[in-house]
mmCIF file of N, CA and C in Angstrom:
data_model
loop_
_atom_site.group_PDB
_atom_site.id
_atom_site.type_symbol
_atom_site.label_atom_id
_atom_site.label_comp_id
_atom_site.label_asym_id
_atom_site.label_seq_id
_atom_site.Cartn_x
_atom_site.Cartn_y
_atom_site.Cartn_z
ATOM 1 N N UNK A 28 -49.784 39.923 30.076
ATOM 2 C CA UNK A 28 -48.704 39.223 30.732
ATOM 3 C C UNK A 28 -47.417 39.513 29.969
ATOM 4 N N UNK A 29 -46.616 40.299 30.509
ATOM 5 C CA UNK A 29 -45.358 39.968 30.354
ATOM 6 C C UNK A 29 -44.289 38.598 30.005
ATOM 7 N N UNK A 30 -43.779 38.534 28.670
ATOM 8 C CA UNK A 30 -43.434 37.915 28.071
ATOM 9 C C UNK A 30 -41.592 37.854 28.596
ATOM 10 N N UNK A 31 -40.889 37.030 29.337
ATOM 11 C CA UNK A 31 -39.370 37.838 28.920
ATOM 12 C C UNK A 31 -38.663 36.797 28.644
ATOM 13 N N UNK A 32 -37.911 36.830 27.128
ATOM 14 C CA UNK A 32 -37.343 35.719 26.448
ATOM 15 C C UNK A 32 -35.756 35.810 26.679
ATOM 16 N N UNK A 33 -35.359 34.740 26.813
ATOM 17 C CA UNK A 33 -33.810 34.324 26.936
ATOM 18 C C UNK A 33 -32.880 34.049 25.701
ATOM 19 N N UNK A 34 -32.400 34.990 25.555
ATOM 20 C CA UNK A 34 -32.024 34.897 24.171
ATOM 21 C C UNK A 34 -31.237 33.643 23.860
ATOM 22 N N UNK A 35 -30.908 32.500 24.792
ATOM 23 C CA UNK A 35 -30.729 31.204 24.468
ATOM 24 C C UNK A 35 -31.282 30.120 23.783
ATOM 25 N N UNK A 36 -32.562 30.469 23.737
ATOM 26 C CA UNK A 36 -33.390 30.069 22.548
ATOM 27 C C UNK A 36 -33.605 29.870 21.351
ATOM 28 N N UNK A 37 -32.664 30.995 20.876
ATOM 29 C CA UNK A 37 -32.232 30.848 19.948
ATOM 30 C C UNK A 37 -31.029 29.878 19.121
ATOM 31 N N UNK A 38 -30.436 29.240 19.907
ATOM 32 C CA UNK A 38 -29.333 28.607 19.615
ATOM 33 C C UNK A 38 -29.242 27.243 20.797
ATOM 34 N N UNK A 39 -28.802 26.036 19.939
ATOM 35 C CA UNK A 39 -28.754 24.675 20.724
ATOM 36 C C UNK A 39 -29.098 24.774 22.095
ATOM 37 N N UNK A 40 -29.830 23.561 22.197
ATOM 38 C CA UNK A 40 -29.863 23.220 24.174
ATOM 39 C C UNK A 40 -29.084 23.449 24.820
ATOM 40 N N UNK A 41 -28.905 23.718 26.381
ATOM 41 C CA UNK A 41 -27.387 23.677 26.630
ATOM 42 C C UNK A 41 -27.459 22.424 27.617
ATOM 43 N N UNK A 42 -28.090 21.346 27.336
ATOM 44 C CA UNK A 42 -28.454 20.078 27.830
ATOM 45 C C UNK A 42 -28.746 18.940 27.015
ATOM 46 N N UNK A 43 -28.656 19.109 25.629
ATOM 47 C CA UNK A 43 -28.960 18.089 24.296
ATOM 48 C C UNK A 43 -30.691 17.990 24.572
ATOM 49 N N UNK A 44 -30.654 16.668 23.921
ATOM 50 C CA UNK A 44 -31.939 16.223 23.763
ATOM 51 C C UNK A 44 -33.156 16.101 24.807
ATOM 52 N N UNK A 45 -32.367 16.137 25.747
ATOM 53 C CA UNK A 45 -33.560 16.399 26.838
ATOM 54 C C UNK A 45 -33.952 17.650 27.078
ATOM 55 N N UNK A 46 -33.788 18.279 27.038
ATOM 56 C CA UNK A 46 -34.190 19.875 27.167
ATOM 57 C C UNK A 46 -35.098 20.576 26.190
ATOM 58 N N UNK A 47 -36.060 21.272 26.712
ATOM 59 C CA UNK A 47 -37.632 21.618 25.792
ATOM 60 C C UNK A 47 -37.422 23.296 26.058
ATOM 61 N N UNK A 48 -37.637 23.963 24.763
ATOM 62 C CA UNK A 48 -38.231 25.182 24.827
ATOM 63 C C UNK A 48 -39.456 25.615 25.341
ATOM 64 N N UNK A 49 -39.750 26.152 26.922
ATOM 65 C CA UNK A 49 -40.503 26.053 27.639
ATOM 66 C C UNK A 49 -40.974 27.356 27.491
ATOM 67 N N UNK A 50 -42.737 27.788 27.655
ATOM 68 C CA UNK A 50 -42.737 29.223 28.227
ATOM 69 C C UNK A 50 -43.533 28.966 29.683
ATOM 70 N N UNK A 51 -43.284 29.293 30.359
ATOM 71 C CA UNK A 51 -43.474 28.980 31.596
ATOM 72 C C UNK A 51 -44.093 30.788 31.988
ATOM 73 N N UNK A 52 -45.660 30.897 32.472
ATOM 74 C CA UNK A 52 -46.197 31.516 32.916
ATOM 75 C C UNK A 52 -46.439 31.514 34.895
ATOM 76 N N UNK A 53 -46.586 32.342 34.939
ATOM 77 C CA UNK A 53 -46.673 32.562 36.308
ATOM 78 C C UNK A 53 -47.603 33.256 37.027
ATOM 79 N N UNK A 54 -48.982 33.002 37.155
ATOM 80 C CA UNK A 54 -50.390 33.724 37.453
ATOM 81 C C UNK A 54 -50.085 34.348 38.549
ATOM 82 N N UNK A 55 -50.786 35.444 39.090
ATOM 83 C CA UNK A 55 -50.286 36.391 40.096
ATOM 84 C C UNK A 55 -49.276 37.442 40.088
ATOM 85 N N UNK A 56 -48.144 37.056 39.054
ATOM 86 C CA UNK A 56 -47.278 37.872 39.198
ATOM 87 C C UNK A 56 -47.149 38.650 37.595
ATOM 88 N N UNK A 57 -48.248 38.028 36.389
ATOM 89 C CA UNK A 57 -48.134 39.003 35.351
ATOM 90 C C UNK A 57 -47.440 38.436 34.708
ATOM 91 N N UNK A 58 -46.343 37.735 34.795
ATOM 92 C CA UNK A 58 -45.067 37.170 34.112
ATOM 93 C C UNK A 58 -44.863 36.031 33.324
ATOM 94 N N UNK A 59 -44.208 36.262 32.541
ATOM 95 C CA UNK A 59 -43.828 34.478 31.926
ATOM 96 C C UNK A 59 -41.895 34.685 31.064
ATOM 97 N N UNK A 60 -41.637 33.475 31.219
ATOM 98 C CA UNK A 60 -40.418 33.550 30.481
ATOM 99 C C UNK A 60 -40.469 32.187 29.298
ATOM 100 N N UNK A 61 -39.870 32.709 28.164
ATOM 101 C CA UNK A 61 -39.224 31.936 27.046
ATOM 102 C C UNK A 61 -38.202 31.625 27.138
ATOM 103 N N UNK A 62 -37.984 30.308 27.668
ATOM 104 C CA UNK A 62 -36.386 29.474 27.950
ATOM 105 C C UNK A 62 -35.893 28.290 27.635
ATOM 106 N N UNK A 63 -34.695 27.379 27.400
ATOM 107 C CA UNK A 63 -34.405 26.048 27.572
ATOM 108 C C UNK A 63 -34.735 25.702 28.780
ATOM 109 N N UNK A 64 -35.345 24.290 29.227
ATOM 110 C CA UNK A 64 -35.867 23.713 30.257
ATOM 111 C C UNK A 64 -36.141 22.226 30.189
ATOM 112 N N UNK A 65 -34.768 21.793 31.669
ATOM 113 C CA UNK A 65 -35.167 20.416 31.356
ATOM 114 C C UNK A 65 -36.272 19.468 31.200
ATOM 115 N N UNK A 66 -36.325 18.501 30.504
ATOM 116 C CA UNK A 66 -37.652 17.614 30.524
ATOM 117 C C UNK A 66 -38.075 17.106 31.400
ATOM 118 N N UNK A 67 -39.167 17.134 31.883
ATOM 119 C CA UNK A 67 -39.478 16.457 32.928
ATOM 120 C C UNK A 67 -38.966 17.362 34.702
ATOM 121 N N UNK A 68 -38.676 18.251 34.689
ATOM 122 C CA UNK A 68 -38.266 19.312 35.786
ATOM 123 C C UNK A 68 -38.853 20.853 35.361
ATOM 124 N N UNK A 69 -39.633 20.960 36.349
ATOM 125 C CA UNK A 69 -40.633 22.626 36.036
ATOM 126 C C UNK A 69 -40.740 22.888 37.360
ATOM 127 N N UNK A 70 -40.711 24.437 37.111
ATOM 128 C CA UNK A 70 -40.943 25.213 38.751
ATOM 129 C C UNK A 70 -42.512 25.057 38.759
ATOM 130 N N UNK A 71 -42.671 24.443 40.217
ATOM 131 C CA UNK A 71 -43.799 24.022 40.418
ATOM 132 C C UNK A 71 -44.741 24.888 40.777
ATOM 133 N N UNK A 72 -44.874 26.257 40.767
ATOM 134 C CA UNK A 72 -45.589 27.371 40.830
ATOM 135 C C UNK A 72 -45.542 28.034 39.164
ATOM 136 N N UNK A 73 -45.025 26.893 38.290
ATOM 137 C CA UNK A 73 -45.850 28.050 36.966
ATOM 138 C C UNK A 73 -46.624 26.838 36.502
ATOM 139 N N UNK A 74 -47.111 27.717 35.228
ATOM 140 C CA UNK A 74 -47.692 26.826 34.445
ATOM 141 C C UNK A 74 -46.647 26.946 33.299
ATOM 142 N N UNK A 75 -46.216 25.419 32.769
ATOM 143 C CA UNK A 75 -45.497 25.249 31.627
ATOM 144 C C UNK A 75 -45.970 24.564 30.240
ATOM 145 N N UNK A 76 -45.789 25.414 29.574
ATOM 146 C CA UNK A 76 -46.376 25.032 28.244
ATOM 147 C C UNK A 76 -44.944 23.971 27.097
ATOM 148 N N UNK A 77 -44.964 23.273 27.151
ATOM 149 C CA UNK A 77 -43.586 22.699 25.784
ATOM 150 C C UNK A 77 -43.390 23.459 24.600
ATOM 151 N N UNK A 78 -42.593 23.931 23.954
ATOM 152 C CA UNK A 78 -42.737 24.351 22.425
ATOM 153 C C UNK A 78 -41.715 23.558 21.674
ATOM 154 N N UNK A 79 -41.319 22.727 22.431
ATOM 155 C CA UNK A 79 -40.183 22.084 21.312
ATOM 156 C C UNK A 79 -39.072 21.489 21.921
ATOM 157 N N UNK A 80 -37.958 20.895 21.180
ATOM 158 C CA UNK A 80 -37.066 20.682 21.575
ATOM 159 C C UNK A 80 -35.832 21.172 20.633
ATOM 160 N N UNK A 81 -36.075 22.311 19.917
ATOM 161 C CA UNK A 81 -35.398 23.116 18.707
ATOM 162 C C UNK A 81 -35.223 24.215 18.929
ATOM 163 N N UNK A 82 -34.187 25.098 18.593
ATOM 164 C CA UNK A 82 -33.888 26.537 19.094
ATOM 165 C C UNK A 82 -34.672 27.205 18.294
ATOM 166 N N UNK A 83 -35.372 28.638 18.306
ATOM 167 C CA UNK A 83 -36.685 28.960 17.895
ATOM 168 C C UNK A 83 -35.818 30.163 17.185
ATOM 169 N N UNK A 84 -36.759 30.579 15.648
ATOM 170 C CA UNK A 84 -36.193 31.903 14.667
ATOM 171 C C UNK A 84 -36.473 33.199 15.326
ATOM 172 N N UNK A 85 -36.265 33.968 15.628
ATOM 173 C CA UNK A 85 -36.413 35.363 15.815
ATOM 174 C C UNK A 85 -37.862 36.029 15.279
ATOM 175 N N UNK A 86 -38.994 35.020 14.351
ATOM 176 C CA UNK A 86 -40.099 35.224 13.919
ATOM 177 C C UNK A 86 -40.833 34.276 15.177
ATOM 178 N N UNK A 87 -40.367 33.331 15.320
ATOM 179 C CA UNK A 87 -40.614 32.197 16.381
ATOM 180 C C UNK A 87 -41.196 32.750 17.646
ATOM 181 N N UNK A 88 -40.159 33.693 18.072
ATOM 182 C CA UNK A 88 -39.923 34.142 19.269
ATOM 183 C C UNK A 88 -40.864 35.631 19.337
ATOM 184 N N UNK A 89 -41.388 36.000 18.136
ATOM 185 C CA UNK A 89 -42.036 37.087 17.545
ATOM 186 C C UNK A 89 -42.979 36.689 18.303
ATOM 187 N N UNK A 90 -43.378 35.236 17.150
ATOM 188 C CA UNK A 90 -44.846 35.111 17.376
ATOM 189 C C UNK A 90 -45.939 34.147 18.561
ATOM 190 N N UNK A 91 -44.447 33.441 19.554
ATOM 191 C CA UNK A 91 -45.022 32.963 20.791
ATOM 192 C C UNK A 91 -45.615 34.151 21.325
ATOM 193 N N UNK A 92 -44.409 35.339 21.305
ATOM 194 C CA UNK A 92 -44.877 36.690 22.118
ATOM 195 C C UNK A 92 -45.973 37.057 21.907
ATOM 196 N N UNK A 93 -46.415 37.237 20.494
ATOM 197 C CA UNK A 93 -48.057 37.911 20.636
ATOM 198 C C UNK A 93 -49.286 37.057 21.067
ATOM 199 N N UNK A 94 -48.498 36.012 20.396
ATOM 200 C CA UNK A 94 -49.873 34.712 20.961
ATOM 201 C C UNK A 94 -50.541 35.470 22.859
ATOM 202 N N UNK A 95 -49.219 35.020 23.242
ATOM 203 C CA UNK A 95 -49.787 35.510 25.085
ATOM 204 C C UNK A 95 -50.067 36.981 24.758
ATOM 205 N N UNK A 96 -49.471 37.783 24.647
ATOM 206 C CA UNK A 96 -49.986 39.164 24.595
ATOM 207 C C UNK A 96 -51.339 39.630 23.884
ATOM 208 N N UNK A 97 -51.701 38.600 23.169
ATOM 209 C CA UNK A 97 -52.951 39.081 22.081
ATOM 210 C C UNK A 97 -53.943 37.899 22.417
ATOM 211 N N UNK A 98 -53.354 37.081 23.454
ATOM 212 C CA UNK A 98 -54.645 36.123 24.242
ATOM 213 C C UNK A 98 -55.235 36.617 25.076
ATOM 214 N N UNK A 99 -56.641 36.642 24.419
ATOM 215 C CA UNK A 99 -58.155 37.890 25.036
ATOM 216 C C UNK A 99 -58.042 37.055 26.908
ATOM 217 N N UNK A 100 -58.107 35.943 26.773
ATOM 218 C CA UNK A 100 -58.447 35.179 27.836
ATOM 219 C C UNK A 100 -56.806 34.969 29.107
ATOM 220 N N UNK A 101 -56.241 35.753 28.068
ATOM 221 C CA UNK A 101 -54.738 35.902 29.213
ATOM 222 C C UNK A 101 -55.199 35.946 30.905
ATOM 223 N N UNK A 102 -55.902 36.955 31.422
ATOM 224 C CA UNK A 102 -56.252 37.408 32.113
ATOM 225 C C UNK A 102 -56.827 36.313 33.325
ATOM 226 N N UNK A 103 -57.849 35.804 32.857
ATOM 227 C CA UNK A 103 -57.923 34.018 33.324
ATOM 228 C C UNK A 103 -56.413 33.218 33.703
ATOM 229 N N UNK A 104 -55.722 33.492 33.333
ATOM 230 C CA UNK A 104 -54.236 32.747 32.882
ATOM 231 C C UNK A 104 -53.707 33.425 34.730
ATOM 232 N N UNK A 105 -53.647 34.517 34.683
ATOM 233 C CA UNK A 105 -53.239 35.518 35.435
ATOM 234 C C UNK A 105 -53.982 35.869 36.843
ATOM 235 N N UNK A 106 -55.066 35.278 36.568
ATOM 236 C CA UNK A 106 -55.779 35.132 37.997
ATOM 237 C C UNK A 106 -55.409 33.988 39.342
ATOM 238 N N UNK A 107 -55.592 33.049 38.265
ATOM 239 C CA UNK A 107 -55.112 31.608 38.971
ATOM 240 C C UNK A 107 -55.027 31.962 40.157
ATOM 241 N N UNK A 108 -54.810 31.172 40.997
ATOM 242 C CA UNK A 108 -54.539 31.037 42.434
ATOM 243 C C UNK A 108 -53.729 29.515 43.089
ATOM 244 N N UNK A 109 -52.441 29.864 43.414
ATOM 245 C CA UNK A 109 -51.419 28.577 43.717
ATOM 246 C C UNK A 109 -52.295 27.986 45.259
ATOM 247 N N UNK A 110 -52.758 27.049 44.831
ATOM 248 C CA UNK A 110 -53.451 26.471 45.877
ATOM 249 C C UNK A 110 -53.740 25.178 46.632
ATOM 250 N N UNK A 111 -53.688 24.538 47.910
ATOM 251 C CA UNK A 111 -52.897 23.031 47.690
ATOM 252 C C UNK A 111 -54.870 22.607 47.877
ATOM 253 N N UNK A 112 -54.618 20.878 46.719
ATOM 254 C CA UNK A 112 -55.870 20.667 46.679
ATOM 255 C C UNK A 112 -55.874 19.494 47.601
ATOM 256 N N UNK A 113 -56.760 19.602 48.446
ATOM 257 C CA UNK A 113 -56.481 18.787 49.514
ATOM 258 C C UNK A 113 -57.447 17.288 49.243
ATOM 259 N N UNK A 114 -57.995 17.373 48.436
ATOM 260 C CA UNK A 114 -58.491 15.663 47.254
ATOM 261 C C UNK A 114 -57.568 14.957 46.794
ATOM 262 N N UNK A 115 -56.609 15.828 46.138
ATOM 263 C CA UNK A 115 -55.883 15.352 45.256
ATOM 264 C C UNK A 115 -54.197 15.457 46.007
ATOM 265 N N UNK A 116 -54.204 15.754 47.832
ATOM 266 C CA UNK A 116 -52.648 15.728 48.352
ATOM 267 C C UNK A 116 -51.711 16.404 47.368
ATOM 268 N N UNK A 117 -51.872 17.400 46.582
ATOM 269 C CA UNK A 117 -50.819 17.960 46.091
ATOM 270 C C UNK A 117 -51.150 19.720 45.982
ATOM 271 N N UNK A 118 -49.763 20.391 45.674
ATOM 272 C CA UNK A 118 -50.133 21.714 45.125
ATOM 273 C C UNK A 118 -50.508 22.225 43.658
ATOM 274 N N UNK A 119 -51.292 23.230 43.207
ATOM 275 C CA UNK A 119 -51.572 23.528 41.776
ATOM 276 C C UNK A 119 -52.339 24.606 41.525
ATOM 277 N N UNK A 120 -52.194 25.236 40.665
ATOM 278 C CA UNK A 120 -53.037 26.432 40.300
ATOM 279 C C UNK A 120 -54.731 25.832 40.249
ATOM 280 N N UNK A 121 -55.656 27.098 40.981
ATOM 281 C CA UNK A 121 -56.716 26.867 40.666
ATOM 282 C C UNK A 121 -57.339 27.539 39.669
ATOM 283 N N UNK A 122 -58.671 27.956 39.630
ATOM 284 C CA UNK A 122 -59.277 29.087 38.922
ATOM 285 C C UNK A 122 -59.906 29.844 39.951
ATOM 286 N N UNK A 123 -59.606 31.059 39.485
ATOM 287 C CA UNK A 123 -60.218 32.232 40.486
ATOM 288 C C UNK A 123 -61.537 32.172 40.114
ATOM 289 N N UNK A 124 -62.947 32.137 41.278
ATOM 290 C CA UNK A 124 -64.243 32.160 40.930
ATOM 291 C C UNK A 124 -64.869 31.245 39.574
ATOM 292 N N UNK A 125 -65.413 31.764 38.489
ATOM 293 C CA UNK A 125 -65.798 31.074 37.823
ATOM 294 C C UNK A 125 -65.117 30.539 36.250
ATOM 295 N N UNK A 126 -63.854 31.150 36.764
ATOM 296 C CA UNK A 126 -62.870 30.984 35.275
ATOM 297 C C UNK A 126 -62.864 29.662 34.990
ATOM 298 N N UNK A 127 -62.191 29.776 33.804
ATOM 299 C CA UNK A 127 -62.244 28.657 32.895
ATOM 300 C C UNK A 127 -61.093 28.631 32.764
ATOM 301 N N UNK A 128 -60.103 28.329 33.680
ATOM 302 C CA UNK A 128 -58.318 28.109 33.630
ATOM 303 C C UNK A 128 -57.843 27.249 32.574
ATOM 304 N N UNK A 129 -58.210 25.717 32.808
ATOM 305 C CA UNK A 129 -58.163 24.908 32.256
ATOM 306 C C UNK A 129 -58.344 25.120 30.525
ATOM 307 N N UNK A 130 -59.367 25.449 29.971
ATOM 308 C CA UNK A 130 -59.459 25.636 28.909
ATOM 309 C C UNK A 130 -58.854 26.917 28.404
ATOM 310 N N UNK A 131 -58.416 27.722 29.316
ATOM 311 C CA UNK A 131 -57.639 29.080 28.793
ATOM 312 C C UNK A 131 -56.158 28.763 28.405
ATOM 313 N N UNK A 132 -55.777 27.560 29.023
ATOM 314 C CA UNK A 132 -54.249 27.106 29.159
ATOM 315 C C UNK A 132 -54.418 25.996 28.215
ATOM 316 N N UNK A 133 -55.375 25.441 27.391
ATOM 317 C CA UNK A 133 -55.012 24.359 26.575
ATOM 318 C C UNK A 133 -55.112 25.427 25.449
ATOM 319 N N UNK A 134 -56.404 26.298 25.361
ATOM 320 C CA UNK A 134 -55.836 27.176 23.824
ATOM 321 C C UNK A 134 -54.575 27.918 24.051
ATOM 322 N N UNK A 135 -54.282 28.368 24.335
ATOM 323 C CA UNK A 135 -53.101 29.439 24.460
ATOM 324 C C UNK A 135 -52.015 28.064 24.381
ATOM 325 N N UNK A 136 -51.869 27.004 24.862
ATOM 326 C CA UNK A 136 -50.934 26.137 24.445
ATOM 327 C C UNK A 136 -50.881 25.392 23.005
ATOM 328 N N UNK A 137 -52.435 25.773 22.583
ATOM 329 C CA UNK A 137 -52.003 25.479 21.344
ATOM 330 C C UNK A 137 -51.959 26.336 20.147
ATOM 331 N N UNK A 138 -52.267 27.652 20.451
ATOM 332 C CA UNK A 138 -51.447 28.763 19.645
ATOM 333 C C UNK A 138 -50.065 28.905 20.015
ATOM 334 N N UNK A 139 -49.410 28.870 21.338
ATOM 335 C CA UNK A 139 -48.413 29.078 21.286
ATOM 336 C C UNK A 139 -47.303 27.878 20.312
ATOM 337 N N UNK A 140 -47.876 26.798 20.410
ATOM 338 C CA UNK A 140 -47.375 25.289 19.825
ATOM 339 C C UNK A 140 -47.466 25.690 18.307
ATOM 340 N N UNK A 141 -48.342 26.311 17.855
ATOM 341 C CA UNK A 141 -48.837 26.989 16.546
ATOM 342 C C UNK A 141 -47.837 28.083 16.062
ATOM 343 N N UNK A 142 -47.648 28.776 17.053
ATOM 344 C CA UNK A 142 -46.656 29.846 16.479
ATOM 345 C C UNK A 142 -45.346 29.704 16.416
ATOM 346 N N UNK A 143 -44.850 28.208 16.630
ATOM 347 C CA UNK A 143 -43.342 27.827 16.375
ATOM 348 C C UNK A 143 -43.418 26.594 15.313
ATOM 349 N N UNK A 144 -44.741 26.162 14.570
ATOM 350 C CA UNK A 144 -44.463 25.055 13.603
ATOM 351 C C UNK A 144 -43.759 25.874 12.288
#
């Protein structure tokens, strides 16, 4: 998955304290971006991970990148399927066949959470 970081990240919110360093992945399309992002407001077709509410070092931004790039189980991440669950009246990524989405997106959220302490 393609990683593409905003070099705003590096430097203050441009919203103060409410605003989270987000990486926001996007299954199907390969993609994810490293950005400021308000709290509590996410495009409802990714998956968003928090990393903070602090502008991230240039090692920071190193090492979110490899986390996803060097996550064996990315691929799971990338299958997903945007799908409305009709139990639960809403829309959300599923798992394609027998993946393990869910648990692919809590480790990778917590290496990525890992690679900015």
């Amino acid at each position: 998955m393609d990683v593409v970081v905003d070099p705003s990240v590096r430097r203050p919110s441009p919203g103060g304290s409410d605003w989270r360093v987000t990486l926001a992945l996007s299954p199907g399309t390969g993609s994810g971006r490293l950005d400021w992002h308000p709290q509590g407001l996410a495009d409802p077709e990714t998956i968003m991970i928090t990393l903070g509410r602090f502008p991230l070092t240039s090692r920071q931004v190193r090492e979110v990148r490899a986390a996803v790039t060097d996550f064996p189980d990315i691929t799971v991440i990338g299958r997903a399927v945007w799908t409305y669950l009709h139990g639960q009246g809403r829309w959300d990524y599923a798992p394609a066949g027998t993946d393990d989405l869910f648990g692919a997106v809590e480790e990778l959220t917590a290496l990525a959470q890992q690679a900015v302490e």
